[in-house]
Tab-separated table of C-alpha atoms and ligand atoms in Angstrom:
chain	number	residue	atom	x	y	z
A	7	MET	CA	19.007	-19.877	-0.911
A	8	ASN	CA	19.630	-19.089	2.730
A	9	LEU	CA	18.089	-21.580	5.127
A	10	ALA	CA	18.755	-19.502	8.239
A	11	LEU	CA	16.912	-16.516	6.761
A	12	ASP	CA	14.099	-18.728	5.457
A	13	ASN	CA	13.600	-20.113	8.951
A	14	GLU	CA	13.733	-16.660	10.491
A	15	ALA	CA	11.145	-15.394	7.996
A	16	ARG	CA	8.780	-18.286	8.763
A	17	ALA	CA	9.267	-17.689	12.496
A	18	ILE	CA	8.324	-14.011	12.008
A	19	LEU	CA	5.101	-14.974	10.221
A	20	ALA	CA	4.292	-17.461	12.982
A	21	GLY	CA	5.133	-14.937	15.706
A	22	ASN	CA	2.893	-12.265	14.142
A	23	ASP	CA	0.028	-14.716	13.552
A	24	ARG	CA	-2.932	-13.862	15.778
A	25	GLY	CA	-5.107	-16.736	14.532
A	26	GLY	CA	-6.630	-16.167	11.076
A	27	TYR	CA	-4.858	-12.856	10.622
A	28	THR	CA	-1.356	-11.470	10.988
A	29	VAL	CA	-0.195	-8.196	12.521
A	30	PRO	CA	2.516	-6.309	10.569
A	31	THR	CA	4.667	-6.257	13.726
A	32	ALA	CA	3.844	-6.490	17.429
A	33	GLY	CA	3.677	-3.214	19.364
A	34	LEU	CA	3.966	-0.684	16.514
A	35	TYR	CA	1.087	-2.134	14.423
A	36	PRO	CA	-0.983	-4.591	16.527
A	37	TYR	CA	-3.948	-4.954	14.137
A	38	GLN	CA	-4.752	-6.386	10.716
A	39	TRP	CA	-3.699	-4.097	7.866
A	40	ASN	CA	-5.171	-4.548	4.421
A	41	TRP	CA	-2.308	-4.816	1.934
A	42	ASP	CA	0.038	-6.229	4.578
A	43	SER	CA	-2.302	-9.209	4.881
A	44	ILE	CA	-2.190	-9.885	1.167
A	45	PHE	CA	1.614	-9.984	1.227
A	46	ALA	CA	1.466	-12.109	4.391
A	47	ALA	CA	-0.751	-14.569	2.525
A	48	MET	CA	1.896	-14.920	-0.193
A	49	GLY	CA	4.485	-15.689	2.489
A	50	PHE	CA	2.253	-18.286	4.146
A	51	ALA	CA	1.518	-19.839	0.760
A	52	GLU	CA	5.146	-20.955	0.552
A	53	HIS	CA	4.456	-23.500	3.322
A	54	ASP	CA	0.715	-23.399	4.186
A	55	ARG	CA	-1.761	-22.430	1.456
A	56	ALA	CA	-4.845	-22.973	3.593
A	57	ARG	CA	-3.486	-20.408	6.051
A	58	ALA	CA	-2.937	-18.005	3.140
A	59	TRP	CA	-6.611	-18.193	2.132
A	60	ALA	CA	-7.685	-17.742	5.766
A	61	GLU	CA	-5.678	-14.497	5.978
A	62	ILE	CA	-7.510	-13.084	2.965
A	63	GLU	CA	-10.935	-14.228	4.109
A	64	THR	CA	-10.465	-12.630	7.515
A	65	LEU	CA	-9.637	-9.371	5.751
A	66	PHE	CA	-12.801	-9.529	3.644
A	67	SER	CA	-14.914	-10.293	6.738
A	68	GLY	CA	-14.465	-6.595	7.533
A	69	GLN	CA	-15.849	-5.376	4.177
A	70	TRP	CA	-18.379	-2.571	4.560
A	71	PRO	CA	-21.877	-2.708	3.016
A	72	ASN	CA	-20.752	-0.054	0.485
A	73	GLY	CA	-17.995	-2.402	-0.752
A	74	MET	CA	-15.042	-0.725	0.947
A	75	VAL	CA	-12.441	-3.030	2.513
A	76	PRO	CA	-10.903	-1.060	5.404
A	77	HIS	CA	-7.215	-0.353	5.772
A	78	ILE	CA	-7.208	-1.546	9.419
A	79	LEU	CA	-9.404	-4.114	11.171
A	80	PHE	CA	-9.297	-3.743	14.942
A	81	HIS	CA	-10.009	-7.337	15.931
A	82	LYS	CA	-8.827	-6.876	19.534
A	83	VAL	CA	-8.284	-3.459	21.074
A	84	ASP	CA	-4.616	-2.788	21.836
A	85	PRO	CA	-3.567	0.534	23.425
A	86	SER	CA	-0.051	0.318	21.906
A	87	TYR	CA	-1.423	1.861	18.661
A	88	PHE	CA	-2.960	5.264	17.998
A	89	PRO	CA	-5.454	6.125	16.502
A	90	GLY	CA	-7.643	3.202	17.550
A	91	PRO	CA	-11.243	2.236	16.765
A	92	ASP	CA	-12.848	5.001	18.855
A	93	ILE	CA	-11.039	7.728	16.889
A	94	TRP	CA	-11.937	6.154	13.555
A	95	GLY	CA	-15.574	5.337	14.281
A	96	GLY	CA	-15.811	2.952	11.317
A	97	VAL	CA	-19.318	1.886	10.313
A	98	GLY	CA	-18.659	-1.642	8.987
A	99	PRO	CA	-19.352	-5.087	10.417
A	100	LEU	CA	-16.135	-5.090	12.523
A	101	PRO	CA	-14.385	-2.234	14.321
A	102	SER	CA	-12.270	-0.659	11.583
A	103	SER	CA	-10.733	2.448	10.091
A	104	GLY	CA	-12.833	4.439	7.599
A	105	ILE	CA	-10.534	4.391	4.567
A	106	SER	CA	-9.108	1.677	2.319
A	107	GLN	CA	-5.628	0.736	1.081
A	108	PRO	CA	-4.009	-0.243	-2.249
A	109	PRO	CA	-6.083	-3.090	-3.750
A	110	VAL	CA	-3.338	-5.630	-4.402
A	111	ALA	CA	-5.744	-8.418	-3.372
A	112	ALA	CA	-7.160	-9.471	-6.761
A	113	THR	CA	-3.675	-9.842	-8.252
A	114	PHE	CA	-2.344	-12.064	-5.489
A	115	ILE	CA	-5.604	-13.991	-5.157
A	116	ARG	CA	-5.086	-14.888	-8.794
A	117	CYS	CA	-1.465	-15.942	-8.057
A	118	LEU	CA	-2.588	-18.099	-5.135
A	119	TYR	CA	-5.285	-19.685	-7.254
A	120	GLU	CA	-2.783	-20.458	-10.038
A	121	GLN	CA	-0.561	-22.199	-7.471
A	122	ASP	CA	-3.302	-24.696	-6.550
A	123	LYS	CA	-6.550	-24.462	-8.483
A	124	ALA	CA	-8.236	-27.354	-6.694
A	125	LEU	CA	-7.721	-25.747	-3.303
A	126	GLY	CA	-8.367	-22.216	-4.518
A	127	ALA	CA	-11.524	-22.590	-6.621
A	128	ALA	CA	-14.120	-22.318	-3.864
A	129	HIS	CA	-12.261	-19.398	-2.288
A	130	VAL	CA	-12.052	-17.536	-5.589
A	131	ARG	CA	-15.711	-18.133	-6.418
A	132	ALA	CA	-16.719	-16.553	-3.106
A	133	LEU	CA	-14.238	-13.685	-3.411
A	134	ILE	CA	-15.037	-12.519	-6.970
A	135	PRO	CA	-18.243	-10.623	-5.987
A	136	ARG	CA	-16.481	-9.119	-2.977
A	137	LEU	CA	-13.541	-7.934	-5.073
A	138	THR	CA	-15.946	-6.542	-7.657
A	139	ASP	CA	-17.854	-4.580	-4.999
A	140	TRP	CA	-14.604	-3.212	-3.605
A	141	HIS	CA	-13.269	-2.158	-7.013
A	142	ARG	CA	-16.632	-0.516	-7.814
A	143	TRP	CA	-16.290	1.458	-4.558
A	144	PHE	CA	-12.933	2.819	-5.780
A	145	ILE	CA	-14.339	3.749	-9.195
A	146	THR	CA	-17.412	5.421	-7.682
A	147	TRP	CA	-15.854	7.300	-4.783
A	148	ARG	CA	-12.216	7.698	-5.700
A	149	GLY	CA	-12.360	7.938	-9.495
A	150	GLU	CA	-11.567	11.262	-11.204
A	151	GLY	CA	-11.681	10.851	-14.962
A	152	GLY	CA	-10.138	7.393	-14.684
A	153	ALA	CA	-7.350	8.419	-12.260
A	154	ILE	CA	-7.826	7.012	-8.753
A	155	CYS	CA	-7.644	9.351	-5.758
A	156	VAL	CA	-7.224	9.036	-2.041
A	157	SER	CA	-9.042	10.973	0.658
A	158	HIS	CA	-6.202	10.435	3.150
A	159	PRO	CA	-2.449	9.782	2.710
A	160	TRP	CA	-2.851	6.608	4.798
A	161	GLU	CA	-5.052	5.238	2.024
A	162	THR	CA	-2.066	5.017	-0.371
A	163	GLY	CA	0.031	3.249	2.267
A	164	ARG	CA	2.719	5.908	1.596
A	165	ASP	CA	1.897	7.950	4.657
A	166	ASN	CA	4.335	10.868	4.655
A	167	ALA	CA	5.502	10.873	1.041
A	168	PRO	CA	6.602	14.320	-0.202
A	169	ASP	CA	3.615	14.101	-2.590
A	170	TRP	CA	1.371	15.292	0.245
A	171	ASP	CA	3.444	18.342	1.184
A	172	ALA	CA	1.560	20.820	-1.021
A	173	PRO	CA	-1.976	19.501	-0.313
A	174	PHE	CA	-1.147	19.457	3.412
A	175	ALA	CA	0.142	23.037	3.337
A	176	ALA	CA	-3.383	24.085	2.304
A	177	ILE	CA	-4.964	22.395	5.363
A	178	GLU	CA	-5.327	24.117	8.741
A	179	PRO	CA	-6.037	21.282	11.203
A	180	VAL	CA	-8.514	23.177	13.369
A	181	GLY	CA	-10.436	21.417	16.132
A	182	VAL	CA	-8.262	18.289	16.450
A	183	GLU	CA	-8.564	17.073	20.038
A	184	GLU	CA	-5.357	16.698	22.025
A	185	TYR	CA	-3.759	13.331	21.351
A	186	ARG	CA	-0.716	11.272	22.223
A	187	ARG	CA	1.171	9.448	19.514
A	188	ARG	CA	2.264	5.890	20.264
A	189	ASP	CA	4.406	5.213	17.165
A	190	THR	CA	7.351	7.229	18.519
A	191	THR	CA	7.416	5.069	21.658
A	192	HIS	CA	8.300	2.110	19.382
A	193	VAL	CA	10.483	3.740	16.698
A	194	VAL	CA	12.883	6.722	16.809
A	195	GLU	CA	11.236	9.987	15.783
A	196	ASP	CA	13.593	10.598	12.842
A	197	GLU	CA	12.223	7.512	11.088
A	198	ARG	CA	8.552	8.479	11.478
A	199	PRO	CA	6.259	11.231	10.132
A	200	ARG	CA	6.451	14.642	11.803
A	201	SER	CA	3.766	15.971	14.191
A	202	TYR	CA	2.804	18.504	11.524
A	203	GLU	CA	1.678	15.534	9.432
A	204	TYR	CA	-0.028	13.697	12.308
A	205	ASP	CA	-2.136	16.797	13.035
A	206	ARG	CA	-3.395	16.710	9.458
A	207	TYR	CA	-3.866	12.926	9.408
A	208	LEU	CA	-6.108	13.266	12.453
A	209	TYR	CA	-7.933	16.261	11.047
A	210	LEU	CA	-8.912	14.230	7.967
A	211	VAL	CA	-9.991	11.289	10.144
A	212	LYS	CA	-12.149	13.662	12.187
A	213	LEU	CA	-13.832	15.040	9.041
A	214	GLY	CA	-14.628	11.540	7.827
A	215	ARG	CA	-15.875	10.307	11.202
A	216	GLU	CA	-18.072	13.371	11.717
A	217	SER	CA	-19.708	12.752	8.335
A	218	GLY	CA	-20.436	9.136	9.371
A	219	TRP	CA	-18.019	8.148	6.570
A	220	ASP	CA	-20.456	9.541	4.018
A	221	GLU	CA	-18.478	9.098	0.783
A	222	ALA	CA	-20.571	11.574	-1.224
A	223	HIS	CA	-19.781	14.226	1.365
A	224	ILE	CA	-16.080	13.319	1.472
A	225	LYS	CA	-15.835	13.359	-2.324
A	226	ALA	CA	-17.458	16.777	-2.568
A	227	ASP	CA	-16.001	18.528	0.480
A	228	SER	CA	-12.778	16.981	1.770
A	229	PRO	CA	-9.843	19.372	1.401
A	230	PHE	CA	-7.682	16.357	0.542
A	231	ARG	CA	-8.346	14.642	-2.779
A	232	VAL	CA	-5.207	13.547	-4.601
A	233	ALA	CA	-4.924	11.201	-7.574
A	234	ASP	CA	-2.091	8.816	-6.926
A	235	PRO	CA	0.002	6.336	-8.920
A	236	THR	CA	-0.137	3.708	-6.150
A	237	MET	CA	-3.928	3.475	-6.322
A	238	THR	CA	-4.297	4.064	-10.044
A	239	PHE	CA	-1.733	1.529	-11.244
A	240	ILE	CA	-2.584	-1.059	-8.593
A	241	LEU	CA	-6.326	-0.872	-9.300
A	242	LEU	CA	-5.714	-1.010	-13.047
A	243	ARG	CA	-3.667	-4.167	-12.602
A	244	ALA	CA	-6.129	-5.619	-10.079
A	245	ASN	CA	-8.975	-5.208	-12.548
A	246	ARG	CA	-7.068	-7.143	-15.218
A	247	ASP	CA	-6.541	-9.994	-12.762
A	248	LEU	CA	-10.140	-9.823	-11.594
A	249	LEU	CA	-11.257	-9.974	-15.230
A	250	ALA	CA	-9.194	-13.123	-15.826
A	251	LEU	CA	-10.746	-14.755	-12.764
A	252	ALA	CA	-14.268	-13.618	-13.706
A	253	ARG	CA	-13.843	-15.137	-17.178
A	254	GLU	CA	-12.636	-18.431	-15.755
A	255	PHE	CA	-15.504	-18.624	-13.256
A	256	GLY	CA	-18.250	-17.403	-15.594
A	257	ALA	CA	-18.870	-14.208	-13.611
A	258	PRO	CA	-19.961	-10.948	-15.325
A	259	THR	CA	-17.119	-9.171	-17.148
A	260	ASP	CA	-18.575	-6.094	-18.924
A	261	GLU	CA	-18.303	-3.750	-15.979
A	262	ILE	CA	-14.701	-4.789	-15.247
A	263	GLU	CA	-13.735	-4.295	-18.908
A	264	GLY	CA	-15.155	-0.778	-18.689
A	265	TRP	CA	-13.057	-0.022	-15.597
A	266	ILE	CA	-9.883	-1.212	-17.312
A	267	ALA	CA	-10.518	1.058	-20.297
A	268	ALA	CA	-11.341	4.028	-18.050
A	269	ILE	CA	-8.322	3.702	-15.756
A	270	GLY	CA	-6.023	2.880	-18.670
A	271	ALA	CA	-6.956	6.237	-20.201
A	272	GLY	CA	-7.167	8.105	-16.868
A	273	ALA	CA	-3.651	7.077	-15.816
A	274	GLU	CA	-2.393	9.663	-18.309
A	275	ARG	CA	-3.685	12.349	-15.948
A	276	LEU	CA	-0.813	11.388	-13.627
A	277	TRP	CA	1.791	12.155	-16.285
A	278	ASN	CA	3.571	15.363	-15.317
A	279	PRO	CA	5.138	16.821	-18.484
A	280	GLU	CA	7.251	19.222	-16.443
A	281	ILE	CA	9.345	16.417	-14.961
A	282	GLY	CA	8.519	13.824	-17.633
A	283	ALA	CA	7.244	11.289	-15.105
A	284	TYR	CA	4.178	9.898	-13.350
A	285	ASP	CA	3.460	11.594	-10.026
A	286	CYS	CA	0.446	12.701	-7.959
A	287	LEU	CA	-2.217	15.157	-9.105
A	288	ASP	CA	-3.943	17.263	-6.466
A	289	ILE	CA	-7.551	17.430	-7.674
A	290	ARG	CA	-8.348	20.429	-5.438
A	291	SER	CA	-5.500	22.640	-6.708
A	292	GLY	CA	-4.897	21.067	-10.134
A	293	GLN	CA	-1.167	20.850	-9.320
A	294	HIS	CA	1.154	17.879	-9.821
A	295	SER	CA	3.420	16.944	-6.906
A	296	GLY	CA	6.624	17.036	-8.951
A	297	VAL	CA	8.175	14.113	-7.043
A	298	ILE	CA	9.256	10.785	-8.522
A	299	SER	CA	8.462	8.132	-5.917
A	300	ASN	CA	8.727	4.352	-5.932
A	301	ALA	CA	4.993	4.382	-6.814
A	302	SER	CA	5.836	6.220	-10.056
A	303	PHE	CA	7.546	2.996	-11.177
A	304	LEU	CA	4.357	0.960	-10.798
A	305	SER	CA	3.323	1.978	-14.321
A	306	TRP	CA	4.654	-1.336	-15.701
A	307	TYR	CA	2.828	-3.261	-12.963
A	308	GLY	CA	-0.288	-1.394	-14.067
A	309	GLY	CA	0.298	-2.769	-17.560
A	310	LEU	CA	1.482	0.474	-19.218
A	311	HIS	CA	4.429	-0.663	-21.267
A	312	ASP	CA	5.397	2.711	-22.679
A	313	ASP	CA	8.873	2.736	-21.053
A	314	ARG	CA	8.763	6.475	-20.444
A	315	MET	CA	9.887	5.800	-16.833
A	316	LEU	CA	12.901	3.725	-17.846
A	317	ALA	CA	15.533	6.480	-17.881
A	318	HIS	CA	14.356	7.673	-14.434
A	319	PHE	CA	14.537	4.125	-13.127
A	320	GLU	CA	18.109	3.683	-14.301
A	321	ARG	CA	19.172	7.106	-13.034
A	322	ILE	CA	17.626	6.570	-9.575
A	323	ARG	CA	18.996	3.016	-9.299
A	324	GLY	CA	22.436	4.484	-9.920
A	325	LEU	CA	22.180	6.917	-7.005
A	326	THR	CA	21.951	4.514	-4.047
A	327	ARG	CA	23.366	1.098	-3.187
A	328	PHE	CA	19.887	-0.274	-2.492
A	329	GLY	CA	16.778	0.620	-4.448
A	330	VAL	CA	14.126	1.649	-5.132
A	331	PRO	CA	14.084	4.644	-2.762
A	332	SER	CA	10.593	5.880	-1.907
A	333	ALA	CA	11.536	9.391	-3.029
A	334	ASP	CA	14.000	10.533	-5.674
A	335	PRO	CA	17.381	11.156	-3.987
A	336	GLY	CA	17.764	14.069	-6.386
A	337	HIS	CA	14.694	15.803	-4.927
A	338	PRO	CA	15.162	18.324	-2.067
A	339	ALA	CA	12.513	16.523	0.052
A	340	TYR	CA	14.536	13.268	0.117
A	341	GLU	CA	15.316	11.955	3.626
A	342	PRO	CA	16.924	8.507	3.466
A	343	ARG	CA	15.664	7.218	6.834
A	344	ARG	CA	12.314	8.951	7.223
A	345	TYR	CA	9.617	6.428	6.343
A	346	TRP	CA	8.143	7.201	2.906
A	347	ARG	CA	10.452	10.128	2.148
A	348	GLY	CA	13.411	8.023	1.008
A	349	PRO	CA	13.737	4.529	2.524
A	350	VAL	CA	13.364	1.359	0.469
A	351	TRP	CA	10.313	-0.892	0.992
A	352	ALA	CA	10.747	-4.530	-0.040
A	353	MET	CA	7.143	-5.124	-1.074
A	354	MET	CA	7.160	-2.089	-3.370
A	355	ASN	CA	10.251	-3.553	-5.040
A	356	TRP	CA	8.384	-6.797	-5.643
A	357	LEU	CA	5.524	-4.981	-7.386
A	358	ILE	CA	7.933	-2.867	-9.445
A	359	ALA	CA	9.889	-5.966	-10.482
A	360	MET	CA	6.720	-7.870	-11.438
A	361	GLY	CA	5.876	-5.043	-13.806
A	362	LEU	CA	9.409	-4.715	-15.205
A	363	ASP	CA	9.510	-8.425	-15.916
A	364	GLU	CA	6.160	-8.426	-17.702
A	365	ALA	CA	7.195	-5.397	-19.760
A	366	GLY	CA	10.195	-7.253	-21.154
A	367	HIS	CA	12.803	-5.945	-18.702
A	368	GLY	CA	13.558	-9.271	-17.049
A	369	ASP	CA	17.198	-8.271	-16.494
A	370	LEU	CA	16.223	-5.189	-14.473
A	371	ALA	CA	13.609	-7.183	-12.552
A	372	GLU	CA	16.139	-9.852	-11.631
A	373	ALA	CA	18.718	-7.232	-10.608
A	374	LEU	CA	16.129	-5.620	-8.340
A	375	ARG	CA	15.233	-8.994	-6.831
A	376	LEU	CA	18.890	-9.750	-6.048
A	377	ASN	CA	19.399	-6.253	-4.654
A	378	THR	CA	16.338	-6.646	-2.414
A	379	GLY	CA	17.536	-10.043	-1.182
A	380	GLU	CA	20.952	-8.589	-0.373
A	381	MET	CA	19.311	-5.681	1.430
A	382	ILE	CA	17.282	-8.044	3.631
A	383	ALA	CA	20.347	-10.212	4.250
A	384	THR	CA	22.200	-7.025	5.303
A	385	GLY	CA	19.548	-5.293	7.384
A	386	GLY	CA	17.240	-8.117	8.512
A	387	PHE	CA	13.454	-8.214	8.340
A	388	ALA	CA	12.929	-4.523	8.936
A	389	GLU	CA	9.900	-2.453	7.969
A	390	TYR	CA	12.057	-0.372	5.582
A	391	PHE	CA	15.731	0.252	4.814
A	392	ASP	CA	18.202	3.057	4.347
A	393	PRO	CA	18.971	3.132	0.598
A	394	ARG	CA	22.593	4.146	1.213
A	395	ASP	CA	23.687	1.071	3.147
A	396	GLY	CA	20.694	-1.225	3.777
A	397	THR	CA	20.627	-0.529	7.498
A	398	PRO	CA	17.227	-1.358	9.016
A	399	ALA	CA	14.677	1.326	9.910
A	400	GLY	CA	11.194	1.469	11.438
A	401	GLY	CA	9.697	-1.695	12.956
A	402	ARG	CA	11.534	-5.019	13.166
A	403	ASN	CA	10.373	-8.647	12.682
A	404	PHE	CA	8.150	-7.292	9.969
A	405	THR	CA	5.548	-9.505	8.326
A	406	TRP	CA	5.626	-8.206	4.780
A	407	THR	CA	9.409	-8.145	4.593
A	408	ALA	CA	9.474	-11.774	5.778
A	409	ALA	CA	6.745	-12.689	3.290
A	410	VAL	CA	8.459	-10.937	0.388
A	411	TRP	CA	11.653	-12.777	1.254
A	412	LEU	CA	9.916	-16.159	1.187
A	413	ALA	CA	7.769	-15.536	-1.888
A	414	TRP	CA	10.189	-13.588	-4.061
A	415	ALA	CA	13.524	-12.208	-2.834
A	416	SER	CA	15.190	-15.316	-1.348
B	530	9YW	C1	0.920	3.861	10.432
B	530	9YW	C2	1.321	-1.457	8.300
B	530	9YW	C3	1.196	-0.091	7.680
B	530	9YW	C4	1.341	-0.110	6.157
B	530	9YW	C5	1.478	1.288	5.587
B	530	9YW	C6	2.570	2.015	6.328
B	530	9YW	C7	2.284	2.039	7.828
B	530	9YW	C8	0.633	2.718	9.529
B	530	9YW	O1	2.192	0.706	8.290
B	530	9YW	O2	1.150	2.779	8.180
B	530	9YW	O3	0.305	3.955	11.496
B	530	9YW	O4	1.775	4.680	10.119
B	530	9YW	O5	2.804	3.291	5.831
B	530	9YW	O6	1.750	1.221	4.205
B	530	9YW	O7	0.275	-0.785	5.571
B	530	9YW	O8	2.523	-2.059	7.917
């Protein structure tokens, strides 16, 4: 317990509250992000459950007719962020991006509901069909033999992970209009993706926008189609939680049961026998990425209790003072302060620990929780942290770090 940090965390949530939705941090990310909002809701739930449900409902108000829930909703245009709504050209009910983000929603909607069933019931009843439509969108447009792909690195939420290095090397970003990044006006360049990556991010956005976000076209023709542990394990888990809710509310369950079986089997496609670990599989080239990331350790969260990742977990936890680094410190691509190429992300630790605990590794889960709490106490409510010493990196006064503190790490 640390009352000063609790108060600071609540003040961060309040300061980032824009009325019905929360921005991850002012300046750097001035809009509503998908999975950030779900974590924000869990932080709000510690003192205001009605506000938690409002956060989630605002997110779903941006759901597209095809079921997709966008990764960014641009409620109010703010020039401090690039690329904005004009570059994305989203085709949903609100100005938005054209891709999604890891579907943690069903899992935490279930948690919120369990906290207060009387308050949650009406919200859950209305959200079940929306969650089902969203999950069907993933299966239809991102499914590859049960493994779940992304059409853009931003869709995984792990923007510049080394997993994208090989697929990006095969892309020549021709025809990208001149642009000016805003992120490096808020955060030092060494903690952000390189321009090489931004050129390719924008190239993929341009392809999607020019197709009118036609998913059949993107599935068939995009040069970037990578099956990813973040999406696969998180969707697998989300479907189990959606199934539990559907059963309780008398909603249809057959389709969801089919998805669980398909992804449960398809997750094996992410197993890379060469390194003996889960990693990414580039569908276009057939190559695995060969990198153990923090997403590799979401297999337990996904419900796969095979423990094949355990030795890697213990080895990697032994390499840095704070874990879990977003890339294996033993890999040549590791950069301890550069965004998703090494730093620790508190909300990823929460997901990893949830899975460890459920798989019977409560001791490891508790050690990770204490380590995460100490990291936040050391570095503050930063976007991410240097694994060597817990020094803060990226944005400050960060919503999901504050929320994770309140809901789990404190
Ligand atoms: C960007 C908001 C988002 C997260 C992502 C993270 C980052 C946005 O910030 O992406 O413009 O780089 O990678 O996971 O949702 O916190």
